[in-house]
Amino acid sequence: MTDVAIDVRGLHKSFGPLEVLKGIDAQVNRGEVVCVIGPSGSGKSTLLRCVNLLEEPTAGSIFVDGVELTDPDADIDRARRRIGMVFQQFNLFTHLNVTENLTVAQIKVLGRGKDEALKIARHNLERVGLSEKAGAMPAQLSGGQQQRVAIARALSMDPDVMLFDEPTSALDPELVGDVLAVMKQLAAEGMTMMVVTHEMQFAREVADRVLFMDGGVIVEQGHPDSVIGKPSNERTRTFLARVLDPLHTR
Amino acid sequence: MTTVESTPAKTRMSPRKRAQYLRIVQYVLLVGILLALLLTADLAQVQDKFLKWDTFTAVLPQAGGALLNTILYTACGFALGFVLALLLALMKLGTVAINRWVATIYIEFFRGIPALLVFIVVGFGLPYAYPDYEFLDIGKVTIALGVVSSAYMAETLRAGIQAVPKGQVEAARALGMSPAKTMVTIVLPQAIKIVLPPLANELIALTKDSSLIFVIGLSPGQEELAQFGRTANGTYKGFTPMIVVGLCYLVITIPLSLLQRRLERGGMPTVTSHHGGK
Ligand SMILES: Nc1ncnc2c1ncn2[C@@H]1O[C@H](COP(=O)(O)OP(=O)(O)O)[C@@H](O)[C@H]1O
Ligand SMILES: [Mg+2]
């Protein structure tokens, strides 16, 4: 097998007359962490959602682990088992408790037995530091705890790659750190990750590569030290100036 | 009097005194109307026709079977109605245009015509349409009540399904669940919980609609409350049996009403029923 875990080729996506992605080519190698940054509305979420076909691409192809998801005959549900996704709004199943959130897809999708699913759920809850919340309902948890449960839920499917769409953007500032810590740990364990984020510090520390998107295209990409540290493109510089120094104190 | 008036010149009553005064006027009016109705009515006649104690005590013990039949018919009709409604709601929310059309037409049609017509068509039309089949009373009743209630419940269920956050559907799909599995394990359990109060409401409405079964003409021993009451009215030459029947309906509907209120207080977001304010 190739070393490319996610391969996006010539991706276009339109919503009606609005073309949101205007030809994206991007690869994520196995074990690599790629952060996607860019202004709001530039198409970052749409790109991520095209990777697991939550959005149907208008043109272009998506390969994950060498399997073409955009092939009309592809078994999308099967492919999605290997692609974990974490949403900005957590999207926990509110009628199920924490443990059930982690076991339901293992049982219904992977066909695991209840005992095995429970064991895996416990292991992943421990990974995100929430073992004591096993029986809690989502509504009883803070945003940061809910997001960590959502990460554990995705991990319980043993995915090959993880997609994160602004996982900390809906959190109170003091809860962001816990979620980022879990993601850092995951990166250190060698997980292949594609992360849309506004956390520039996280991107600099953890990302192997950064993609800067604007207006539906990738404007600049490379090592975080160059894209975030010494951006060559004017649009990147403008964006970073706004994100890193919103009050224009410099 | 120690009322503090903001403007001493004001001669009008304070809002509190005014409200008190209005309340007294309402009580006086109500009592007056009741008295007028009672004094002008021929009470002896009324009692003879509607509240004859002998008839009451004679009819009450016989009503049990009819009461059970009303419960049975309503339950069967509700069960069929729920299944049809679920099917219709899924059709209406589905991606196949034909299904959406069929469901929409069905729902608008049966919400728009009086339930009585459905009973007449089912009671008399079915035996003509399928002469080779023998339709049992309970079969006809279940179909009629099921069809009547399904249209209302379909709209309620559709609203409940749509009230489940879309993000949870996406999360389920992202985990590899098929659309059907997502519907069954994630959406429906939450949707049904959301619509329990309006469903209880529909059950109350259906209990009362079951009184229309008389147009089908049930065989002896199969009568529900309304038909039982009509027969007994003839036997006892008066309407006292109807009072018994009315009480029997309340025996069913009041507990349901209490249940519904409890469900509503359950703190879940709710969707209002569409069954015209019954
Ligand atoms: N389902 C949709 N229907 C119509 N327009 C959409 C939809 N999803 C996203 N868009 C539009 O696509 C553009 C890019 O959105 P998005 O990918 O969410 O940007 P980002 O995540 O970078 O903020 C926005 O203009 C947004 O309004
Ligand atoms: Mg976004």
Coordinates of C-alpha atoms and ligand atoms in Angstrom, one line a residue:
Chain A
M1 CA 0.0 0.0 0.0
T2 CA 1.0 3.6 -0.6
D3 CA 2.1 6.0 2.1
V4 CA -0.7 8.4 1.1
A5 CA -3.6 8.0 3.5
I6 CA -5.8 10.8 2.1
D7 CA -5.5 11.8 -1.5
V8 CA -7.6 14.7 -2.9
R9 CA -7.4 15.3 -6.6
G10 CA -8.9 18.1 -8.6
L11 CA -11.7 18.6 -6.1
H12 CA -14.5 21.0 -7.0
K13 CA -17.6 21.5 -4.9
S14 CA -20.5 23.8 -5.7
F15 CA -23.7 24.5 -3.7
G16 CA -26.1 25.5 -6.5
P17 CA -24.5 28.4 -8.3
L18 CA -21.9 29.0 -5.5
E19 CA -18.6 27.3 -6.2
V20 CA -17.0 26.7 -2.8
L21 CA -14.0 24.5 -3.7
K22 CA -12.3 25.5 -6.9
G23 CA -9.9 22.7 -7.6
I24 CA -8.2 21.3 -4.5
D25 CA -5.2 18.9 -4.7
A26 CA -4.0 17.7 -1.3
Q27 CA -2.4 14.7 0.2
V28 CA -2.0 13.5 3.8
N29 CA 0.6 10.8 4.3
R30 CA 0.3 8.0 6.8
G31 CA 1.1 9.2 10.3
E32 CA 1.1 12.8 9.2
V33 CA -0.7 15.7 10.9
V34 CA -2.0 18.3 8.4
C35 CA -3.6 21.5 9.7
V36 CA -5.9 23.4 7.5
I37 CA -6.2 27.1 8.2
G38 CA -7.9 30.0 6.5
P39 CA -10.5 32.6 6.9
S40 CA -14.1 31.7 7.6
G41 CA -16.1 30.8 4.5
S42 CA -12.9 29.7 2.6
G43 CA -14.2 26.1 2.3
K44 CA -12.2 24.3 5.0
S45 CA -15.2 22.5 6.4
T46 CA -16.5 21.6 2.9
L47 CA -13.1 20.1 2.1
L48 CA -13.0 18.0 5.2
R49 CA -16.6 16.9 4.7
C50 CA -15.8 15.9 1.1
V51 CA -13.1 13.6 2.4
N52 CA -15.6 11.3 4.0
L53 CA -18.3 12.2 1.5
L54 CA -20.6 13.9 3.9
E55 CA -20.6 16.3 1.0
E56 CA -20.8 14.9 -2.5
P57 CA -17.9 16.4 -4.6
T58 CA -19.1 18.1 -7.8
A59 CA -15.9 17.0 -9.6
G60 CA -12.6 15.4 -8.7
S61 CA -11.7 12.3 -6.8
I62 CA -11.0 11.3 -3.2
F63 CA -8.9 8.3 -2.2
V64 CA -8.6 7.1 1.4
D65 CA -6.1 4.3 1.9
G66 CA -6.0 3.8 -1.8
V67 CA -9.8 3.2 -2.1
E68 CA -11.6 5.7 -4.3
L69 CA -14.6 7.0 -2.4
T70 CA -15.8 9.0 -5.4
D71 CA -16.1 5.8 -7.4
P72 CA -19.9 5.3 -8.0
D73 CA -19.6 1.7 -6.9
A74 CA -17.6 2.4 -3.7
D75 CA -19.2 1.2 -0.4
I76 CA -19.2 4.6 1.4
D77 CA -20.5 3.2 4.7
R78 CA -17.7 0.7 4.8
A79 CA -15.1 3.3 3.9
R80 CA -16.3 5.7 6.6
R81 CA -15.6 3.1 9.3
R82 CA -11.9 3.8 8.8
I83 CA -12.4 7.6 8.8
G84 CA -13.1 9.1 12.2
M85 CA -14.7 12.5 12.3
V86 CA -14.9 15.1 15.1
F87 CA -17.3 18.0 14.6
Q88 CA -17.2 21.6 16.0
Q89 CA -20.6 21.0 17.7
F90 CA -19.6 17.5 19.2
N91 CA -22.8 15.9 17.9
L92 CA -23.0 13.3 20.6
F93 CA -26.1 11.1 20.6
T94 CA -28.1 12.9 23.3
H95 CA -30.4 10.0 24.1
L96 CA -27.5 7.7 24.9
N97 CA -25.0 7.8 27.8
V98 CA -21.3 8.2 27.3
T99 CA -20.5 4.5 27.1
E100 CA -23.4 3.9 24.7
N101 CA -22.2 6.7 22.5
L102 CA -18.9 4.8 22.3
T103 CA -20.4 1.3 21.7
V104 CA -23.4 1.9 19.5
A105 CA -21.5 2.1 16.2
Q106 CA -19.1 -0.6 17.2
I107 CA -22.0 -3.0 17.7
K108 CA -24.3 -1.9 14.9
V109 CA -21.7 -1.2 12.3
L110 CA -18.6 -3.3 13.1
G111 CA -20.7 -6.2 14.5
R112 CA -18.6 -6.4 17.7
G113 CA -20.0 -8.2 20.7
K114 CA -21.2 -6.2 23.6
D115 CA -18.4 -7.2 25.9
E116 CA -15.7 -6.4 23.3
A117 CA -17.3 -3.0 22.5
L118 CA -17.5 -2.2 26.2
K119 CA -13.8 -3.0 26.7
I120 CA -12.8 -0.8 23.8
A121 CA -15.1 2.0 25.0
R122 CA -13.5 1.9 28.4
H123 CA -10.0 1.9 27.0
N124 CA -10.8 5.0 24.8
L125 CA -12.6 6.8 27.6
E126 CA -9.4 6.4 29.6
R127 CA -7.3 7.7 26.7
V128 CA -9.3 11.0 26.8
G129 CA -9.3 11.1 30.6
L130 CA -13.0 10.6 31.2
S131 CA -13.3 7.1 32.7
E132 CA -15.4 8.5 35.6
K133 CA -18.0 9.8 33.2
A134 CA -18.9 6.4 31.7
G135 CA -22.4 6.5 32.9
A136 CA -23.2 10.2 32.4
M137 CA -25.5 11.7 29.8
P138 CA -24.0 14.1 27.3
A139 CA -26.1 17.0 28.7
Q140 CA -24.4 16.5 32.0
L141 CA -21.0 17.2 30.6
S142 CA -19.1 20.4 29.8
G143 CA -18.3 21.2 26.2
G144 CA -14.8 20.1 26.6
Q145 CA -15.8 16.8 28.1
Q146 CA -18.4 16.3 25.3
Q147 CA -15.7 16.9 22.7
R148 CA -13.4 14.4 24.3
V149 CA -16.2 11.9 24.4
A150 CA -16.7 12.6 20.7
I151 CA -13.0 11.9 20.0
A152 CA -13.2 8.7 22.0
R153 CA -16.3 7.7 20.1
A154 CA -14.5 8.1 16.8
L155 CA -11.4 6.2 18.2
S156 CA -13.5 3.3 19.3
M157 CA -14.0 2.4 15.6
D158 CA -10.2 2.0 15.2
P159 CA -10.0 4.5 12.4
D160 CA -6.9 4.8 10.1
V161 CA -7.4 8.6 9.8
M162 CA -9.1 11.2 11.9
L163 CA -10.7 14.4 10.6
F164 CA -11.2 17.3 13.0
D165 CA -13.4 20.3 12.0
E166 CA -12.6 23.2 14.4
P167 CA -12.9 20.9 17.4
T168 CA -12.2 23.7 19.9
S169 CA -14.1 26.5 18.3
A170 CA -17.3 26.0 20.3
L171 CA -15.5 25.7 23.6
D172 CA -15.0 28.1 26.5
P173 CA -11.4 29.2 26.4
E174 CA -10.4 27.4 29.6
L175 CA -11.7 24.0 28.2
V176 CA -9.7 24.2 24.9
G177 CA -6.5 22.9 26.5
D178 CA -7.9 19.6 27.5
V179 CA -9.1 18.8 24.0
L180 CA -5.9 20.0 22.4
A181 CA -3.9 17.8 24.8
V182 CA -5.8 14.7 23.7
M183 CA -5.2 15.6 20.1
K184 CA -1.5 16.1 20.7
Q185 CA -1.3 12.7 22.4
L186 CA -3.1 11.2 19.5
A187 CA -0.6 12.8 17.0
A188 CA 2.3 11.5 19.1
E189 CA 0.9 8.0 18.9
G190 CA 1.2 8.3 15.1
M191 CA -2.5 8.9 14.1
T192 CA -3.0 10.3 10.6
M193 CA -4.9 13.6 11.2
M194 CA -6.4 16.3 9.1
V195 CA -7.3 19.2 11.4
V196 CA -9.2 22.4 10.5
T197 CA -8.3 24.8 13.3
H198 CA -7.7 28.4 14.3
E199 CA -5.3 27.3 17.1
M200 CA -2.0 28.6 15.5
Q201 CA 0.0 27.5 18.5
F202 CA -1.3 24.0 18.1
A203 CA -0.6 24.0 14.4
R204 CA 3.0 25.1 14.9
E205 CA 3.7 22.5 17.6
V206 CA 1.9 19.5 16.2
A207 CA 1.4 19.9 12.4
D208 CA 3.8 18.3 10.0
R209 CA 2.3 20.5 7.3
V210 CA -0.1 23.4 7.1
L211 CA -2.5 24.2 4.3
F212 CA -3.7 27.8 4.0
M213 CA -7.0 28.0 2.2
D214 CA -8.7 31.1 0.9
G215 CA -11.6 31.5 -1.6
G216 CA -11.8 27.8 -2.3
V217 CA -8.2 27.1 -3.2
I218 CA -5.1 26.2 -1.3
V219 CA -3.0 29.4 -1.4
E220 CA 0.1 28.2 0.4
Q221 CA 1.2 25.0 2.0
G222 CA 4.3 23.7 3.8
H223 CA 6.0 23.3 7.1
P224 CA 4.3 25.3 9.9
D225 CA 7.4 27.2 10.5
S226 CA 7.3 28.6 7.0
V227 CA 3.5 28.9 6.4
I228 CA 2.8 30.4 9.8
G229 CA 6.3 31.6 10.7
K230 CA 7.4 33.2 7.4
P231 CA 4.4 33.2 5.1
S232 CA 5.3 34.0 1.5
N233 CA 1.9 34.9 0.3
E234 CA 0.2 38.3 0.9
R235 CA -3.2 36.7 1.7
T236 CA -1.6 34.3 4.2
R237 CA 0.1 37.3 5.9
T238 CA -3.1 39.3 6.1
F239 CA -5.0 36.3 7.6
L240 CA -2.3 35.5 10.1
A241 CA -2.0 39.1 11.2
R242 CA -5.7 39.0 12.0
V243 CA -5.7 35.7 13.8
L244 CA -2.5 36.2 15.8
D245 CA -3.0 39.8 16.5
P246 CA -6.7 40.6 16.4
L247 CA -6.4 44.0 18.1
H248 CA -3.6 45.2 15.8
T249 CA -1.3 46.0 18.7
R250 CA 1.8 45.4 16.6
Chain B
M1 CA -58.0 52.6 53.4
T2 CA -54.3 52.8 53.1
T3 CA -53.9 52.4 49.4
V4 CA -51.0 54.5 48.1
E5 CA -52.3 56.6 45.1
S6 CA -49.5 58.0 42.9
T7 CA -51.8 60.8 41.8
P8 CA -54.1 62.0 44.5
A9 CA -56.5 63.6 42.0
K10 CA -57.2 60.2 40.4
T11 CA -60.7 59.0 41.0
R12 CA -60.4 55.7 39.1
M13 CA -60.0 52.3 40.9
S14 CA -56.5 50.9 41.4
P15 CA -55.8 47.9 39.1
R16 CA -56.0 45.5 41.9
K17 CA -59.4 46.7 43.1
R18 CA -60.6 46.7 39.5
A19 CA -59.6 43.1 39.0
Q20 CA -61.3 42.1 42.2
Y21 CA -64.4 43.9 41.2
L22 CA -64.4 42.2 37.7
R23 CA -64.0 38.8 39.4
I24 CA -67.1 39.3 41.5
V25 CA -69.1 40.4 38.4
Q26 CA -68.0 37.2 36.7
Y27 CA -69.2 35.0 39.6
V28 CA -72.5 36.8 39.8
L29 CA -73.0 36.4 36.0
L30 CA -72.2 32.7 36.0
V31 CA -74.5 31.9 38.9
G32 CA -77.2 34.0 37.3
I33 CA -76.9 32.1 34.0
L34 CA -77.0 28.8 35.8
L35 CA -80.0 29.7 37.9
A36 CA -81.8 31.0 34.8
L37 CA -81.1 27.8 32.9
L38 CA -82.2 25.6 35.8
L39 CA -85.4 27.6 36.6
T40 CA -86.6 27.8 33.0
A41 CA -85.8 24.1 32.3
D42 CA -88.3 21.4 33.1
L43 CA -86.1 19.8 35.7
A44 CA -88.4 16.9 36.3
Q45 CA -88.4 16.1 32.6
V46 CA -84.7 16.4 32.4
Q47 CA -84.1 14.1 35.3
D48 CA -86.6 11.6 33.8
K49 CA -84.8 11.6 30.4
F50 CA -81.2 12.0 31.4
L51 CA -80.7 11.1 35.0
K52 CA -83.0 8.3 35.9
W53 CA -81.3 6.6 38.8
D54 CA -83.0 3.2 38.2
T55 CA -81.8 3.2 34.6
F56 CA -78.4 4.5 35.6
T57 CA -77.8 1.6 38.1
A58 CA -79.3 -0.9 35.6
V59 CA -77.1 0.2 32.7
L60 CA -73.8 0.8 34.4
P61 CA -73.0 -2.9 35.1
Q62 CA -73.7 -3.8 31.5
A63 CA -71.4 -1.2 30.1
G64 CA -68.2 -3.1 30.9
G65 CA -68.0 -5.1 27.7
A66 CA -68.6 -2.0 25.6
L67 CA -66.0 -0.1 27.5
L68 CA -63.4 -2.9 26.9
N69 CA -64.4 -2.9 23.2
T70 CA -63.8 0.8 22.9
I71 CA -60.4 0.4 24.4
L72 CA -59.6 -2.6 22.2
Y73 CA -60.8 -0.9 18.9
T74 CA -58.9 2.3 19.8
A75 CA -55.8 0.5 20.6
C76 CA -55.9 -1.6 17.4
G77 CA -56.6 1.5 15.4
F78 CA -53.9 3.5 17.1
A79 CA -51.4 0.7 16.5
L80 CA -52.2 0.5 12.8
G81 CA -52.3 4.3 12.6
F82 CA -48.9 4.6 14.1
V83 CA -47.3 2.1 11.7
L84 CA -49.0 3.8 8.7
A85 CA -47.9 7.2 10.1
L86 CA -44.3 6.2 10.4
L87 CA -44.3 4.9 6.9
L88 CA -45.9 8.1 5.6
A89 CA -43.5 10.3 7.5
L90 CA -40.5 8.4 6.2
M91 CA -42.0 8.6 2.7
K92 CA -42.5 12.3 3.0
L93 CA -39.0 12.9 4.2
G94 CA -37.4 10.5 1.7
T95 CA -35.6 11.2 -1.5
V96 CA -38.0 9.5 -3.9
A97 CA -40.3 12.2 -5.3
I98 CA -43.2 9.8 -6.0
N99 CA -43.2 8.6 -2.4
R100 CA -43.3 12.2 -1.2
W101 CA -46.2 13.0 -3.5
V102 CA -48.2 9.9 -2.4
A103 CA -47.6 10.7 1.3
T104 CA -48.6 14.3 0.9
I105 CA -51.8 13.5 -1.0
Y106 CA -52.8 10.8 1.5
I107 CA -52.1 13.1 4.5
E108 CA -53.9 16.1 3.1
F109 CA -56.8 14.0 1.9
F110 CA -57.5 12.2 5.2
R111 CA -56.9 15.3 7.3
G112 CA -59.3 17.2 5.2
I113 CA -62.4 14.9 5.2
P114 CA -64.6 14.1 8.2
A115 CA -63.8 10.8 9.9
L116 CA -67.4 9.8 9.5
L117 CA -66.9 9.5 5.7
V118 CA -63.9 7.1 6.3
F119 CA -66.1 4.9 8.4
I120 CA -68.9 4.8 5.8
V121 CA -66.4 4.0 3.0
V122 CA -64.6 1.3 5.1
G123 CA -67.8 -0.1 6.5
F124 CA -69.7 -0.4 3.2
G125 CA -67.1 0.0 0.5
L126 CA -64.7 -2.7 1.6
P127 CA -67.1 -5.6 1.4
Y128 CA -68.1 -4.5 -2.1
A129 CA -64.5 -3.9 -3.3
Y130 CA -63.4 -7.3 -2.0
P131 CA -66.4 -9.6 -2.1
D132 CA -64.4 -12.7 -1.7
Y133 CA -63.1 -11.7 1.8
E134 CA -65.0 -11.8 5.0
F135 CA -64.2 -8.7 7.0
L136 CA -64.4 -9.1 10.7
D137 CA -65.8 -6.2 12.7
I138 CA -62.5 -5.6 14.4
G139 CA -60.8 -5.6 11.0
K140 CA -63.0 -2.9 9.6
V141 CA -62.8 -0.9 12.8
T142 CA -59.0 -1.1 12.9
I143 CA -58.7 0.0 9.3
A144 CA -61.1 2.9 9.7
L145 CA -59.5 4.2 12.9
G146 CA -56.0 3.5 11.6
V147 CA -56.5 5.5 8.5
V148 CA -58.2 8.3 10.3
S149 CA -55.4 8.6 12.9
S150 CA -52.4 7.9 10.6
A151 CA -52.7 11.2 8.7
Y152 CA -52.5 13.3 11.9
M153 CA -49.7 11.2 13.4
A154 CA -47.7 11.2 10.2
E155 CA -47.4 15.0 10.4
T156 CA -46.5 14.8 14.1
L157 CA -43.9 12.1 13.5
R158 CA -42.4 14.0 10.6
A159 CA -42.0 17.1 12.8
G160 CA -40.5 14.9 15.5
I161 CA -38.0 13.4 13.1
Q162 CA -37.0 16.8 11.8
A163 CA -36.6 18.1 15.4
V164 CA -33.6 15.7 16.0
P165 CA -30.4 17.7 15.4
K166 CA -29.0 17.1 12.0
G167 CA -25.5 17.0 13.4
Q168 CA -26.3 13.7 15.1
V169 CA -27.4 12.2 11.8
E170 CA -24.1 13.3 10.3
A171 CA -22.1 11.9 13.2
A172 CA -23.9 8.5 12.8
R173 CA -23.3 8.5 9.0
A174 CA -19.6 9.5 9.6
L175 CA -19.3 6.4 11.9
G176 CA -20.4 4.2 9.0
M177 CA -24.1 3.8 9.8
S178 CA -26.4 3.3 6.9
P179 CA -29.3 5.7 6.5
A180 CA -31.7 3.1 7.8
K181 CA -29.6 2.2 10.8
T182 CA -29.2 5.9 11.6
M183 CA -32.9 6.3 11.5
V184 CA -33.6 3.3 13.7
T185 CA -30.9 3.7 16.3
I186 CA -30.4 7.4 16.5
V187 CA -33.3 9.4 15.0
L188 CA -36.5 7.5 15.8
P189 CA -35.8 6.9 19.5
Q190 CA -35.4 10.6 20.0
A191 CA -38.2 11.6 17.6
I192 CA -40.7 9.4 19.3
K193 CA -39.8 10.7 22.7
I194 CA -40.3 14.2 21.4
V195 CA -43.8 13.5 20.0
L196 CA -45.1 11.4 22.9
P197 CA -47.3 14.2 24.3
P198 CA -49.0 14.9 20.9
L199 CA -49.3 11.2 20.4
A200 CA -51.1 10.9 23.7
N201 CA -53.3 13.7 22.5
E202 CA -54.1 11.8 19.3
L203 CA -55.0 8.7 21.4
I204 CA -57.5 10.8 23.3
A205 CA -59.0 12.1 20.0
L206 CA -59.1 8.6 18.6
T207 CA -60.9 7.3 21.6
K208 CA -63.7 9.7 20.9
D209 CA -63.6 9.1 17.2
S210 CA -64.2 5.5 17.9
S211 CA -67.8 6.5 18.7
L212 CA -68.3 6.8 14.9
I213 CA -68.0 3.1 14.6
F214 CA -71.8 2.8 14.9
V215 CA -72.2 3.7 11.2
I216 CA -70.5 0.3 10.4
G217 CA -73.1 -1.5 12.5
L218 CA -71.3 -3.9 14.8
S219 CA -72.7 -7.4 15.4
P220 CA -74.3 -8.0 18.9
G221 CA -71.7 -8.5 21.5
Q222 CA -69.1 -6.5 19.6
E223 CA -70.5 -3.0 20.3
E224 CA -68.4 -0.2 21.6
L225 CA -69.7 2.4 24.0
A226 CA -71.5 4.7 21.6
Q227 CA -73.5 1.9 20.0
F228 CA -74.1 0.3 23.3
G229 CA -75.5 3.7 24.6
R230 CA -77.8 4.1 21.5
T231 CA -79.2 0.7 21.9
A232 CA -79.8 1.2 25.6
N233 CA -81.4 4.5 25.0
G234 CA -84.1 2.7 23.1
T235 CA -84.5 0.0 25.6
Y236 CA -84.9 2.3 28.6
K237 CA -86.8 5.1 26.7
G238 CA -84.5 7.9 27.7
F239 CA -81.0 9.2 27.4
T240 CA -79.6 8.2 30.8
P241 CA -77.5 5.4 29.2
M242 CA -75.7 8.2 27.3
I243 CA -74.7 9.7 30.7
V244 CA -73.2 6.3 31.6
V245 CA -71.4 6.1 28.3
G246 CA -70.1 9.6 28.8
L247 CA -68.7 8.7 32.2
C248 CA -67.1 5.6 30.6
Y249 CA -65.3 7.7 28.0
L250 CA -64.0 9.9 30.8
V251 CA -62.7 6.8 32.6
I252 CA -60.5 6.3 29.5
T253 CA -59.6 9.8 28.5
I254 CA -58.9 11.5 31.9
P255 CA -56.0 9.1 32.8
L256 CA -54.7 9.6 29.2
S257 CA -54.9 13.4 29.7
L258 CA -53.0 13.1 33.0
L259 CA -50.4 11.0 31.3
Q260 CA -50.1 13.5 28.5
R261 CA -49.5 16.3 31.0
R262 CA -46.9 14.3 32.7
L263 CA -45.1 13.6 29.4
E264 CA -45.2 17.3 28.6
R265 CA -43.7 18.2 31.9
G266 CA -40.9 15.7 31.1
G267 CA -38.9 18.7 29.9
M268 CA -38.4 17.4 26.3
P269 CA -38.9 19.8 23.4
T270 CA -42.4 19.1 22.1
V271 CA -44.2 19.3 18.8
T272 CA -47.8 20.2 18.8
S273 CA -50.5 17.8 17.6
H274 CA -52.4 18.6 14.4
H275 CA -55.7 17.1 15.5
G276 CA -57.8 20.2 15.5
G277 CA -57.8 21.2 19.1
K278 CA -60.0 18.4 20.4
Ligands
LIG1 N1 -24.8 23.0 2.6 C1 -24.5 24.2 2.1 N2 -25.3 24.8 1.2 C2 -25.0 26.0 0.7 N3 -23.8 26.7 0.9 C3 -23.0 26.1 1.8 C4 -23.2 24.8 2.4 N4 -22.2 24.5 3.2 C5 -21.3 25.5 3.1 N5 -21.8 26.5 2.2 C6 -21.1 27.7 1.8 O1 -19.8 27.4 1.4 C7 -18.8 28.3 1.8 C8 -17.7 27.6 2.6 O2 -18.2 27.1 3.8 P1 -17.3 26.3 4.8 O3 -16.7 25.1 4.0 O4 -18.1 25.9 5.9 O5 -16.2 27.3 5.1 P2 -15.2 27.3 6.4 O6 -15.3 26.0 7.1 O7 -13.8 27.6 5.8 O8 -15.6 28.5 7.2 C9 -19.6 29.3 2.7 O9 -19.8 30.5 1.8 C10 -20.8 28.6 3.0 O10 -21.9 29.6 3.2
MG2 MG -16.0 25.5 9.0

